Amino acid sequence: MLAAAFFVSCNEGDKKTENKMADVKDRKWWKEAVVYQVYPRSFKDTDGDGVGDLKGIASKLDYIKSLGVDIIWLNPVYGSPNADNGYDISDYRSIMKEFGTMNDFDTLLKGMHNRGLKLVMDLVVNHCSDEHEWFKQSRSSRTNPYRDYFHWWPAEKGTPPFRPGSFEADGSGWRYDSLTNAYYLHYFSYKQPDLNWENPKVRKEIFDMMKMWFDKGVDGFRMDVITFISKDTLFPVITQKDIAEKYNGDWSQYLASGPHLHDYLQEMNKEVLSKYDVMTLAEGAGATRYTALKLVDPDRHELNMAYHFDGVNLGYLPNEFKQMDPNGYKLTDFKKVYSDWDSVFADKGWGTIYLGNHDQPRMLTRWGNDAPEYREASSKLLTTFLLSMRGTPYYYFGDELGMNNIKFDKIEEYRDIESIGMYQQIKNNGGDLDRFLKGQKISARDNGRTPFQWDDSPNAGFTTGTPWLKINPNYTSVNAAMQEKDASSMLNYFRKMVKLRKDNLVLVYGKYTLVDKDNPAVYAYTRALNGEKILVLLNFSKEKIPFNLNGIKISGKAWINNYPSENVEENKVNLEPYQAVIYKAE
Ligand code: TEU
């Protein structure tokens, strides 16, 4: 099974690992990589307009390289009027003006490749912008050649059956366009009309565009809501009751069940992906434990990886928009989700692991504890979790510093179309706006989008202008410059943990087994590969916990520890609040 090229990705000179790994099947560079996600708007501004840019990213490549990560995922950088920060693309073949030029892009890509970093771009092809030329043509008349690039419902047929429009105050995914007396479909805002994948011309345009970026040397795509591209174009009536009964109350499961999804992905693979050595990641909205393998089973020739929402959606109250259960989330549920998802790819396919991204609040606030006394320990604990699970880790920029939610008080401070649309919807329905705003302090996407905190100079060294989104005022104490100087900082712990994963393939490929599943405070698991075994202990609570090893034998000093000392007794490890340790085990 092992091709010669297989060994090329092994650490040079690491003969011991090579031998030990000789019977690991299907090794791939993207399985062994750590992905670092950069939100370009908020990373580094070089021209003083308050918005991050490509030159800014280029100027910080040495920093990214120093983290030890392998791949950079950039959120969309294409031409866009920015209704949804680049997820509304008006030109797939150019660079957003605020971010720079194609020349800046080429320089950035070269800078990455020179440093051995790979670039994964965002592919947003479920929808484009209503300012894209295709849509301008399409809406202009019913007989325009581009009419069938989008989904239209002629008004003489009556009102179209309900479909959700995520970011709209009225919640509808159809918008009436008087020019041709018809409605068009948009699963997100009305500024983001859904492309009609039924039309082979649309698929060809998209595949050609993908080739253009791959020919430039781009190393892969993260595919935005790719699970939604196929529609049941008869648009049958789907009721809330159907969603409750057939789709577990989750509209996205319905949207992800279009009849031709896998045909289109296989066609994309055949026409484009199979011709390049690239990686692909599906944003697996609506994918479940029962359907996800179909997207990434290598024998089906579709995509490489998908990410699910079961983890990041934990702890929200049902039937309310991202409102946390006042009791928080249960660690036993958290363990179950990640263990169940690990088992999906136990024999085939490959998983991913993440706790934050541009659609999520900061992981420290949501999954750790952002009180000053626990910031450091709990941030390092989450880093240990992300980098010791099976599946490719996706690490969100700024999490290595322990950045946390900004927790805006007023709607006027938000920039995100989702928060603003939802506020309007609740207002129109006479709902509880205070409750909504309180909830957003924990769950809003803008919490994860505030600018990177480089140092304690004005605007955190992000910009000389006015930042597009407020900077977390804690930048004077939480910033990269300070943590560079401190060997035990969260930043340096992240580097250590990345290196540990890269040096020990048991952390990448080792079989995952949950230990003590009912323990309400400690997440413990072993990873095992070719006779080597390790034990990961994560105390997710602010209490001191004696953890009973229950017969698991550990040996030697901890491989990594987020506290300066360890406290091991016969058959027991005494864990400090939010302590994370990894031991060699038998
Ligand atoms: O997100 C799709 C998606 O599923 C979101 O609705 C997500 O559930 C939501 O952000 C959670 O609050 C993708 C992008 O990642 C997101 O940034 C875009 O806004 C969206 O698609 C539309 O392109």
GROMACS .gro file of C-alpha atoms in nm, residues 171-488:
model
  318
  171GLY     CA    1  -3.606   3.445   0.809
  172SER     CA    2  -3.698   3.375   0.447
  173GLY     CA    3  -3.463   3.228   0.187
  174TRP     CA    4  -3.664   3.371  -0.104
  175ARG     CA    5  -3.656   3.732  -0.217
  176TYR     CA    6  -3.900   3.888  -0.456
  177ASP     CA    7  -3.744   4.075  -0.749
  178SER     CA    8  -3.999   4.301  -0.917
  179LEU     CA    9  -3.796   4.343  -1.236
  180THR     CA   10  -3.895   3.996  -1.360
  181ASN     CA   11  -4.176   3.930  -1.115
  182ALA     CA   12  -4.000   3.631  -0.961
  183TYR     CA   13  -3.838   3.516  -0.639
  184TYR     CA   14  -3.477   3.399  -0.613
  185LEU     CA   15  -3.333   3.156  -0.362
  186HIS     CA   16  -3.074   3.260  -0.101
  187TYR     CA   17  -3.000   3.032   0.193
  188PHE     CA   18  -2.804   3.315   0.355
  189SER     CA   19  -2.865   3.688   0.304
  190TYR     CA   20  -3.045   3.831   0.001
  191LYS     CA   21  -2.703   3.959  -0.101
  192GLN     CA   22  -2.597   3.594  -0.145
  193PRO     CA   23  -2.808   3.430  -0.419
  194ASP     CA   24  -2.764   3.051  -0.443
  195LEU     CA   25  -2.600   2.924  -0.759
  196ASN     CA   26  -2.784   2.664  -0.963
  197TRP     CA   27  -2.558   2.359  -0.970
  198GLU     CA   28  -2.810   2.174  -1.189
  199ASN     CA   29  -2.681   2.386  -1.473
  200PRO     CA   30  -2.368   2.224  -1.625
  201LYS     CA   31  -2.245   2.570  -1.733
  202VAL     CA   32  -2.235   2.679  -1.369
  203ARG     CA   33  -2.036   2.371  -1.272
  204LYS     CA   34  -1.793   2.432  -1.556
  205GLU     CA   35  -1.741   2.796  -1.456
  206ILE     CA   36  -1.668   2.685  -1.100
  207PHE     CA   37  -1.434   2.404  -1.198
  208ASP     CA   38  -1.241   2.635  -1.434
  209MET     CA   39  -1.208   2.892  -1.159
  210MET     CA   40  -1.079   2.628  -0.916
  211LYS     CA   41  -0.819   2.524  -1.174
  212MET     CA   42  -0.705   2.882  -1.207
  213TRP     CA   43  -0.621   2.897  -0.836
  214PHE     CA   44  -0.463   2.552  -0.832
  215ASP     CA   45  -0.252   2.646  -1.134
  216LYS     CA   46  -0.126   2.941  -0.933
  217GLY     CA   47  -0.006   2.691  -0.673
  218VAL     CA   48  -0.279   2.705  -0.410
  219ASP     CA   49  -0.269   2.386  -0.202
  220GLY     CA   50  -0.633   2.325  -0.128
  221PHE     CA   51  -0.979   2.457  -0.055
  222ARG     CA   52  -1.200   2.479   0.250
  223MET     CA   53  -1.544   2.454   0.092
  224ASP     CA   54  -1.809   2.680   0.236
  225VAL     CA   55  -2.145   2.504   0.295
  226ILE     CA   56  -2.058   2.270   0.011
  227THR     CA   57  -2.316   2.028   0.151
  228PHE     CA   58  -2.595   2.266   0.038
  229ILE     CA   59  -2.512   2.287  -0.334
  230SER     CA   60  -2.769   2.035  -0.456
  231LYS     CA   61  -3.134   2.139  -0.428
  232ASP     CA   62  -3.456   1.956  -0.477
  233THR     CA   63  -3.550   2.193  -0.755
  234LEU     CA   64  -3.920   2.111  -0.741
  235PHE     CA   65  -3.907   2.296  -0.409
  236PRO     CA   66  -4.170   2.084  -0.233
  237VAL     CA   67  -4.342   2.216   0.077
  238ILE     CA   68  -4.129   2.135   0.381
  239THR     CA   69  -4.290   2.209   0.714
  240GLN     CA   70  -4.143   2.267   1.057
  241LYS     CA   71  -4.300   1.933   1.147
  242ASP     CA   72  -4.106   1.758   0.868
  243ILE     CA   73  -3.788   1.916   0.996
  244ALA     CA   74  -3.865   1.803   1.350
  245GLU     CA   75  -3.954   1.449   1.247
  246LYS     CA   76  -3.718   1.371   0.961
  247TYR     CA   77  -3.423   1.600   1.024
  248ASN     CA   78  -3.386   1.606   1.399
  249GLY     CA   79  -3.524   1.960   1.412
  250ASP     CA   80  -3.228   2.083   1.210
  251TRP     CA   81  -3.295   2.264   0.881
  252SER     CA   82  -2.934   2.227   0.777
  253GLN     CA   83  -2.976   1.848   0.767
  254TYR     CA   84  -3.251   1.898   0.512
  255LEU     CA   85  -3.044   2.148   0.313
  256ALA     CA   86  -2.753   1.903   0.308
  257SER     CA   87  -2.962   1.621   0.166
  258GLY     CA   88  -2.995   1.740  -0.194
  259PRO     CA   89  -3.029   1.456  -0.445
  260HIS     CA   90  -2.713   1.528  -0.648
  261LEU     CA   91  -2.464   1.640  -0.384
  262HIS     CA   92  -2.238   1.339  -0.426
  263ASP     CA   93  -2.266   1.340  -0.806
  264TYR     CA   94  -2.143   1.697  -0.813
  265LEU     CA   95  -1.859   1.628  -0.573
  266GLN     CA   96  -1.750   1.326  -0.773
  267GLU     CA   97  -1.759   1.532  -1.089
  268MET     CA   98  -1.553   1.803  -0.918
  269ASN     CA   99  -1.304   1.541  -0.807
  270LYS     CA  100  -1.276   1.391  -1.153
  271GLU     CA  101  -1.257   1.722  -1.339
  272VAL     CA  102  -1.035   1.914  -1.098
  273LEU     CA  103  -0.920   1.769  -0.766
  274SER     CA  104  -0.777   1.444  -0.899
  275LYS     CA  105  -0.539   1.642  -1.118
  276TYR     CA  106  -0.358   1.813  -0.830
  277ASP     CA  107  -0.193   1.716  -0.500
  278VAL     CA  108  -0.426   1.931  -0.292
  279MET     CA  109  -0.636   1.898   0.019
  280THR     CA  110  -1.007   1.960   0.054
  281LEU     CA  111  -1.217   2.028   0.357
  282ALA     CA  112  -1.595   2.042   0.353
  283GLU     CA  113  -1.770   2.272   0.589
  284GLY     CA  114  -2.001   1.988   0.682
  285ALA     CA  115  -2.310   2.191   0.772
  286GLY     CA  116  -2.597   1.944   0.809
  287ALA     CA  117  -2.369   1.640   0.781
  288THR     CA  118  -2.432   1.385   1.053
  289ARG     CA  119  -2.239   1.093   1.197
  290TYR     CA  120  -2.435   0.876   0.958
  291THR     CA  121  -2.375   1.078   0.643
  292ALA     CA  122  -2.031   1.236   0.686
  293LEU     CA  123  -1.824   0.936   0.578
  294LYS     CA  124  -1.980   0.953   0.232
  295LEU     CA  125  -1.812   1.290   0.180
  296VAL     CA  126  -1.462   1.171   0.268
  297ASP     CA  127  -1.445   0.798   0.204
  298PRO     CA  128  -1.137   0.779  -0.024
  299ASP     CA  129  -1.296   0.504  -0.233
  300ARG     CA  130  -1.576   0.743  -0.334
  301HIS     CA  131  -1.336   1.008  -0.472
  302GLU     CA  132  -1.502   1.315  -0.332
  303LEU     CA  133  -1.330   1.523  -0.059
  304ASN     CA  134  -1.062   1.459   0.207
  305MET     CA  135  -1.210   1.594   0.528
  306ALA     CA  136  -1.524   1.755   0.668
  307TYR     CA  137  -1.596   1.943   0.984
  308HIS     CA  138  -1.910   1.890   1.184
  309PHE     CA  139  -2.114   2.119   1.409
  310ASP     CA  140  -2.215   1.873   1.682
  311GLY     CA  141  -1.928   1.986   1.905
  312VAL     CA  142  -1.958   2.361   1.865
  313ASN     CA  143  -2.337   2.355   1.898
  314LEU     CA  144  -2.331   2.182   2.236
  315GLY     CA  145  -2.478   2.361   2.533
  316TYR     CA  146  -2.718   2.589   2.344
  317LEU     CA  147  -3.083   2.582   2.444
  318PRO     CA  148  -3.314   2.426   2.183
  319ASN     CA  149  -3.546   2.651   1.980
  320GLU     CA  150  -3.359   2.968   2.060
  321PHE     CA  151  -3.084   3.137   1.864
  322LYS     CA  152  -2.746   3.044   2.016
  323GLN     CA  153  -2.854   3.098   2.375
  324MET     CA  154  -2.640   2.911   2.625
  325ASP     CA  155  -2.800   2.681   2.878
  326PRO     CA  156  -2.745   2.864   3.209
  327ASN     CA  157  -2.583   2.547   3.342
  328GLY     CA  158  -2.327   2.552   3.063
  329TYR     CA  159  -2.236   2.240   2.870
  330LYS     CA  160  -2.182   1.899   3.024
  331LEU     CA  161  -1.834   1.755   2.985
  332THR     CA  162  -1.983   1.407   2.949
  333ASP     CA  163  -2.178   1.530   2.643
  334PHE     CA  164  -1.865   1.692   2.505
  335LYS     CA  165  -1.673   1.366   2.545
  336LYS     CA  166  -1.952   1.171   2.380
  337VAL     CA  167  -1.964   1.397   2.075
  338TYR     CA  168  -1.591   1.383   2.011
  339SER     CA  169  -1.572   1.010   2.082
  340ASP     CA  170  -1.867   0.930   1.858
  341TRP     CA  171  -1.719   1.137   1.578
  342ASP     CA  172  -1.382   0.968   1.620
  343SER     CA  173  -1.551   0.634   1.564
  344VAL     CA  174  -1.701   0.754   1.232
  345PHE     CA  175  -1.350   0.754   1.085
  346ALA     CA  176  -1.205   0.468   1.287
  347ASP     CA  177  -1.147   0.248   0.983
  348LYS     CA  178  -1.189   0.475   0.684
  349GLY     CA  179  -1.185   0.842   0.597
  350TRP     CA  180  -1.032   1.107   0.816
  351GLY     CA  181  -1.171   1.353   1.071
  352THR     CA  182  -1.098   1.705   1.186
  353ILE     CA  183  -1.093   1.875   1.519
  354TYR     CA  184  -1.161   2.242   1.604
  355LEU     CA  185  -1.308   2.452   1.881
  356GLY     CA  186  -1.311   2.792   1.720
  357ASN     CA  187  -1.323   2.962   1.383
  358HIS     CA  188  -1.463   3.280   1.227
  359ASP     CA  189  -1.821   3.156   1.284
  360GLN     CA  190  -1.764   3.082   1.650
  361PRO     CA  191  -1.691   3.276   1.965
  362ARG     CA  192  -1.341   3.249   2.114
  363MET     CA  193  -1.272   2.895   2.236
  364LEU     CA  194  -1.138   3.019   2.568
  365THR     CA  195  -1.469   3.184   2.660
  366ARG     CA  196  -1.687   2.911   2.517
  367TRP     CA  197  -1.501   2.595   2.624
  368GLY     CA  198  -1.246   2.710   2.882
  369ASN     CA  199  -1.257   2.982   3.142
  370ASP     CA  200  -1.165   3.340   3.055
  371ALA     CA  201  -1.147   3.466   3.415
  372PRO     CA  202  -0.793   3.607   3.454
  373GLU     CA  203  -0.689   3.338   3.705
  374TYR     CA  204  -0.785   3.054   3.470
  375ARG     CA  205  -0.701   3.203   3.131
  376GLU     CA  206  -0.359   3.054   3.105
  377ALA     CA  207  -0.431   2.704   3.233
  378SER     CA  208  -0.759   2.658   3.050
  379SER     CA  209  -0.625   2.798   2.723
  380LYS     CA  210  -0.332   2.554   2.736
  381LEU     CA  211  -0.572   2.273   2.822
  382LEU     CA  212  -0.780   2.338   2.510
  383THR     CA  213  -0.464   2.354   2.301
  384THR     CA  214  -0.361   2.017   2.444
  385PHE     CA  215  -0.699   1.871   2.353
  386LEU     CA  216  -0.694   2.003   1.996
  387LEU     CA  217  -0.344   1.873   1.930
  388SER     CA  218  -0.378   1.533   2.091
  389MET     CA  219  -0.693   1.410   1.918
  390ARG     CA  220  -0.705   1.202   1.603
  391GLY     CA  221  -0.800   1.402   1.295
  392THR     CA  222  -0.642   1.714   1.149
  393PRO     CA  223  -0.644   2.005   1.398
  394TYR     CA  224  -0.774   2.342   1.278
  395TYR     CA  225  -0.640   2.610   1.509
  396TYR     CA  226  -0.787   2.961   1.497
  397PHE     CA  227  -0.554   3.262   1.495
  398GLY     CA  228  -0.525   3.435   1.832
  399ASP     CA  229  -0.623   3.126   2.028
  400GLU     CA  230  -0.251   3.070   2.082
  401LEU     CA  231  -0.251   3.394   2.285
  402GLY     CA  232  -0.557   3.305   2.490
  403MET     CA  233  -0.766   3.577   2.322
  404ASN     CA  234  -1.122   3.576   2.455
  405ASN     CA  235  -1.467   3.715   2.368
  406ILE     CA  236  -1.500   4.092   2.360
  407LYS     CA  237  -1.863   4.069   2.482
  408PHE     CA  238  -2.018   4.379   2.326
  409ASP     CA  239  -2.297   4.551   2.523
  410LYS     CA  240  -2.477   4.717   2.233
  411ILE     CA  241  -2.597   4.602   1.893
  412GLU     CA  242  -2.427   4.909   1.738
  413GLU     CA  243  -2.089   4.758   1.821
  414TYR     CA  244  -2.151   4.448   1.610
  415ARG     CA  245  -2.052   4.435   1.243
  416ASP     CA  246  -2.172   4.083   1.166
  417ILE     CA  247  -2.471   4.043   0.934
  418GLU     CA  248  -2.583   3.743   1.142
  419SER     CA  249  -2.606   3.930   1.475
  420ILE     CA  250  -2.762   4.236   1.314
  421GLY     CA  251  -3.018   4.031   1.116
  422MET     CA  252  -3.114   3.823   1.416
  423TYR     CA  253  -3.151   4.133   1.635
  424GLN     CA  254  -3.388   4.281   1.379
  425GLN     CA  255  -3.583   3.955   1.358
  426ILE     CA  256  -3.628   3.938   1.736
  427LYS     CA  257  -3.722   4.306   1.744
  428ASN     CA  258  -3.983   4.261   1.471
  429ASN     CA  259  -4.131   3.967   1.660
  430GLY     CA  260  -4.144   4.163   1.986
  431GLY     CA  261  -3.890   3.927   2.145
  432ASP     CA  262  -3.655   3.982   2.436
  433LEU     CA  263  -3.368   4.191   2.300
  434ASP     CA  264  -3.180   4.209   2.629
  435ARG     CA  265  -3.176   3.834   2.651
  436PHE     CA  266  -3.054   3.813   2.293
  437LEU     CA  267  -2.770   4.059   2.356
  438LYS     CA  268  -2.670   3.876   2.671
  439GLY     CA  269  -2.656   3.551   2.477
  440GLN     CA  270  -2.447   3.710   2.202
  441LYS     CA  271  -2.175   3.794   2.454
  442ILE     CA  272  -2.104   3.424   2.463
  443SER     CA  273  -2.200   3.309   2.114
  444ALA     CA  274  -2.170   3.592   1.857
  445ARG     CA  275  -1.933   3.543   1.566
  446ASP     CA  276  -1.777   3.889   1.605
  447ASN     CA  277  -1.622   3.769   1.931
  448GLY     CA  278  -1.392   3.557   1.721
  449ARG     CA  279  -1.324   3.828   1.466
  450THR     CA  280  -1.168   4.107   1.673
  451PRO     CA  281  -0.820   4.204   1.552
  452PHE     CA  282  -0.510   4.007   1.646
  453GLN     CA  283  -0.331   4.142   1.951
  454TRP     CA  284   0.030   4.187   1.843
  455ASP     CA  285   0.160   4.412   2.123
  456ASP     CA  286   0.059   4.678   2.376
  457SER     CA  287   0.101   4.977   2.141
  458PRO     CA  288  -0.214   5.167   2.030
  459ASN     CA  289  -0.463   4.939   1.852
  460ALA     CA  290  -0.259   4.638   1.959
  461GLY     CA  291  -0.016   4.691   1.671
  462PHE     CA  292  -0.291   4.582   1.431
  463THR     CA  293  -0.347   4.913   1.254
  464THR     CA  294  -0.249   5.280   1.259
  465GLY     CA  295  -0.606   5.368   1.157
  466THR     CA  296  -0.945   5.297   1.307
  467PRO     CA  297  -1.000   4.921   1.334
  468TRP     CA  298  -1.304   4.791   1.143
  469LEU     CA  299  -1.412   4.604   1.458
  470LYS     CA  300  -1.325   4.707   1.809
  471ILE     CA  301  -1.008   4.558   1.957
  472ASN     CA  302  -1.037   4.373   2.285
  473PRO     CA  303  -0.915   4.625   2.546
  474ASN     CA  304  -0.723   4.349   2.722
  475TYR     CA  305  -0.456   4.371   2.448
  476THR     CA  306  -0.230   4.557   2.690
  477SER     CA  307  -0.187   4.235   2.887
  478VAL     CA  308  -0.282   3.968   2.633
  479ASN     CA  309  -0.056   4.006   2.330
  480ALA     CA  310   0.203   3.824   2.124
  481ALA     CA  311   0.502   4.046   2.208
  482MET     CA  312   0.472   3.983   2.581
  483GLN     CA  313   0.424   3.612   2.534
  484GLU     CA  314   0.725   3.582   2.304
  485LYS     CA  315   0.943   3.677   2.598
  486ASP     CA  316   0.791   3.431   2.840
  487ALA     CA  317   0.901   3.069   2.798
  488SER     CA  318   0.592   2.943   2.979
   0.00000   0.00000   0.00000
